[in-house]
mmCIF file of C-alpha atoms in Angstrom:
data_model
loop_
_atom_site.group_PDB
_atom_site.id
_atom_site.type_symbol
_atom_site.label_atom_id
_atom_site.label_comp_id
_atom_site.label_asym_id
_atom_site.label_seq_id
_atom_site.Cartn_x
_atom_site.Cartn_y
_atom_site.Cartn_z
ATOM 1 C CA MET A 1 6.895 -18.205 -16.652
ATOM 2 C CA ALA A 2 4.324 -20.658 -17.980
ATOM 3 C CA THR A 3 6.305 -23.602 -16.580
ATOM 4 C CA ILE A 4 6.468 -21.945 -13.176
ATOM 5 C CA ARG A 5 2.688 -21.557 -13.088
ATOM 6 C CA LYS A 6 2.240 -25.242 -13.890
ATOM 7 C CA ALA A 7 4.500 -26.339 -11.038
ATOM 8 C CA GLY A 8 2.697 -27.723 -7.986
ATOM 9 C CA TRP A 9 4.601 -25.544 -5.544
ATOM 10 C CA PHE A 10 3.298 -22.385 -7.244
ATOM 11 C CA ILE A 11 -0.305 -23.313 -6.489
ATOM 12 C CA VAL A 12 0.518 -24.124 -2.883
ATOM 13 C CA LEU A 13 2.492 -20.893 -2.518
ATOM 14 C CA ALA A 14 -0.299 -18.808 -4.091
ATOM 15 C CA VAL A 15 -2.950 -20.307 -1.815
ATOM 16 C CA ALA A 16 -0.692 -19.926 1.240
ATOM 17 C CA MET A 17 0.006 -16.274 0.407
ATOM 18 C CA ALA A 18 -3.694 -15.573 -0.158
ATOM 19 C CA GLY A 19 -4.538 -17.158 3.200
ATOM 20 C CA TRP A 20 -1.725 -15.311 4.980
ATOM 21 C CA MET A 21 -2.769 -11.961 3.504
ATOM 22 C CA GLY A 22 -6.391 -12.635 4.392
ATOM 23 C CA MET A 23 -5.450 -13.431 7.968
ATOM 24 C CA LEU A 24 -3.252 -10.339 8.304
ATOM 25 C CA GLY A 25 -5.924 -8.199 6.691
ATOM 26 C CA SER A 26 -8.475 -9.287 9.269
ATOM 27 C CA LEU A 27 -6.251 -8.164 12.167
ATOM 28 C CA ARG A 28 -6.694 -4.438 12.497
ATOM 29 C CA GLY A 29 -5.736 -1.766 14.917
ATOM 30 C CA VAL A 30 -7.071 1.703 15.279
ATOM 31 C CA ALA A 31 -4.714 4.530 14.431
ATOM 32 C CA GLU A 32 -5.898 8.068 14.892
ATOM 33 C CA ALA A 33 -4.131 11.375 14.611
ATOM 34 C CA GLY A 34 -5.128 14.695 15.964
ATOM 35 C CA VAL A 35 -4.011 17.865 17.639
ATOM 36 C CA ILE A 36 -3.646 17.684 21.403
ATOM 37 C CA ALA A 37 -3.863 20.918 23.333
ATOM 38 C CA SER A 38 -0.722 21.756 25.261
ATOM 39 C CA HIS A 39 -2.673 23.393 28.071
ATOM 40 C CA PHE A 40 -6.069 23.036 29.644
ATOM 41 C CA SER A 41 -8.689 25.515 28.538
ATOM 42 C CA GLU A 42 -10.445 27.150 31.479
ATOM 43 C CA THR A 43 -13.597 27.602 29.387
ATOM 44 C CA ALA A 44 -14.386 23.897 29.525
ATOM 45 C CA ASP A 45 -17.471 23.200 31.587
ATOM 46 C CA ARG A 46 -17.068 20.474 34.203
ATOM 47 C CA SER A 47 -20.747 19.526 34.200
ATOM 48 C CA GLU A 48 -20.710 19.037 30.433
ATOM 49 C CA ASP A 49 -17.636 16.800 30.673
ATOM 50 C CA LEU A 50 -19.184 14.875 33.543
ATOM 51 C CA ALA A 51 -22.378 14.296 31.541
ATOM 52 C CA ASN A 52 -20.308 13.112 28.562
ATOM 53 C CA VAL A 53 -18.350 10.605 30.668
ATOM 54 C CA GLN A 54 -21.511 9.471 32.472
ATOM 55 C CA SER A 55 -23.281 8.731 29.184
ATOM 56 C CA PHE A 56 -20.218 6.764 28.070
ATOM 57 C CA LEU A 57 -20.200 4.764 31.311
ATOM 58 C CA GLU A 58 -23.878 3.908 30.825
ATOM 59 C CA ASN A 59 -23.107 2.090 27.552
ATOM 60 C CA ARG A 60 -23.880 -1.616 28.020
ATOM 61 C CA ILE A 61 -20.542 -2.729 26.535
ATOM 62 C CA VAL A 62 -18.620 -0.444 28.887
ATOM 63 C CA VAL A 63 -20.686 -1.630 31.864
ATOM 64 C CA GLN A 64 -19.950 -5.263 30.978
ATOM 65 C CA LYS A 65 -16.208 -4.545 30.675
ATOM 66 C CA LEU A 66 -16.215 -2.785 34.037
ATOM 67 C CA ILE A 67 -17.942 -5.780 35.631
ATOM 68 C CA ASP A 68 -15.446 -8.129 33.957
ATOM 69 C CA TYR A 69 -12.600 -6.148 35.547
ATOM 70 C CA GLY A 70 -14.280 -6.284 38.952
ATOM 71 C CA VAL A 71 -15.383 -2.648 39.118
ATOM 72 C CA SER A 72 -18.991 -1.714 39.647
ATOM 73 C CA PRO A 73 -20.388 1.167 37.569
ATOM 74 C CA GLU A 74 -21.110 3.080 40.775
ATOM 75 C CA GLU A 75 -17.463 2.819 41.869
ATOM 76 C CA ALA A 76 -16.315 4.005 38.456
ATOM 77 C CA MET A 77 -18.676 6.997 38.562
ATOM 78 C CA ALA A 78 -17.465 7.870 42.076
ATOM 79 C CA LYS A 79 -13.877 7.884 40.811
ATOM 80 C CA VAL A 80 -14.889 10.083 37.876
ATOM 81 C CA ARG A 81 -16.595 12.593 40.187
ATOM 82 C CA ALA A 82 -13.429 12.751 42.328
ATOM 83 C CA MET A 83 -11.220 13.646 39.328
ATOM 84 C CA SER A 84 -9.789 17.085 38.797
ATOM 85 C CA ALA A 85 -11.319 19.265 36.080
ATOM 86 C CA GLN A 86 -8.325 18.789 33.795
ATOM 87 C CA ASP A 87 -8.358 14.977 34.115
ATOM 88 C CA LEU A 88 -12.119 14.892 33.638
ATOM 89 C CA HIS A 89 -11.832 16.967 30.463
ATOM 90 C CA ARG A 90 -9.102 14.668 29.127
ATOM 91 C CA LEU A 91 -11.271 11.613 29.847
ATOM 92 C CA ALA A 92 -14.288 13.242 28.176
ATOM 93 C CA THR A 93 -12.300 13.902 24.996
ATOM 94 C CA LEU A 94 -11.103 10.287 24.994
ATOM 95 C CA THR A 95 -14.669 8.989 25.248
ATOM 96 C CA ASP A 96 -15.528 10.956 22.105
ATOM 97 C CA ARG A 97 -12.744 9.180 20.251
ATOM 98 C CA ALA A 98 -13.742 5.741 21.540
ATOM 99 C CA ALA A 99 -17.070 5.919 19.714
ATOM 100 C CA ALA A 100 -15.338 6.952 16.481
ATOM 101 C CA GLY A 101 -13.237 3.787 16.473
ATOM 102 C CA ALA A 102 -16.163 1.378 16.744
ATOM 103 C CA ASP A 103 -16.199 -1.356 14.136
ATOM 104 C CA ASP A 104 -19.418 -1.989 12.238
ATOM 105 C CA GLY A 105 -18.236 -5.050 10.296
ATOM 106 C CA ILE A 106 -17.813 -3.334 6.931
ATOM 107 C CA GLY A 107 -14.063 -3.983 7.089
ATOM 108 C CA LEU A 108 -14.684 -7.718 7.271
ATOM 109 C CA VAL A 109 -16.934 -7.609 4.202
ATOM 110 C CA ILE A 110 -14.351 -5.614 2.248
ATOM 111 C CA GLY A 111 -11.597 -8.017 3.322
ATOM 112 C CA LEU A 112 -13.588 -11.040 2.159
ATOM 113 C CA ALA A 113 -14.343 -9.359 -1.179
ATOM 114 C CA VAL A 114 -10.644 -8.615 -1.730
ATOM 115 C CA LEU A 115 -9.763 -12.223 -0.860
ATOM 116 C CA VAL A 116 -12.291 -13.597 -3.369
ATOM 117 C CA ILE A 117 -10.999 -11.258 -6.079
ATOM 118 C CA LEU A 118 -7.410 -12.293 -5.299
ATOM 119 C CA ILE A 119 -8.292 -15.966 -5.615
ATOM 120 C CA LEU A 120 -10.057 -15.324 -8.927
ATOM 121 C CA VAL A 121 -7.030 -13.451 -10.272
ATOM 122 C CA ILE A 122 -4.725 -16.298 -9.245
ATOM 123 C CA LEU A 123 -6.993 -18.826 -10.942
ATOM 124 C CA MET A 124 -7.076 -16.701 -14.113
ATOM 125 C CA LEU A 125 -3.261 -16.497 -14.113
ATOM 126 C CA MET A 126 -3.167 -20.288 -13.993
ATOM 127 C CA ASN A 127 -5.456 -20.423 -17.067
ATOM 128 C CA LYS A 128 -8.359 -21.861 -15.083
ATOM 129 C CA ARG A 129 -11.937 -20.823 -15.759
ATOM 130 C CA VAL A 130 -14.379 -19.801 -13.078
ATOM 131 C CA VAL A 131 -17.979 -20.331 -14.124
ATOM 132 C CA ILE A 132 -20.818 -19.175 -11.902
ATOM 133 C CA ARG A 133 -24.227 -20.489 -12.901
#
């Protein structure tokens, strides 16, 4: 095992694997699970759902995305008002989940910390010293 660690290809392979894992770790998707109602509840209030969707559409990021797609916020709100109560309720519940999946950058910091620790472990396995002064 000691001769393998001294081989030049081992260092290249270790650095390549660390880089590959760092790159894959930075690419994330959002996966959520939850219970979806099989039928629409008649107790849902349309005005409450409409206010929820309207506040979501007033978000500056959402407004910019709508403009990028060629839809004005007024057109989008007109479409929302024309929706049925069941579709409006479904859209309102989806807007609640959209805010929960927002990224605040903590994942990137954790990923970088794991990458640094991985590099330090690889260097220690190769009998190299890391001195921070």
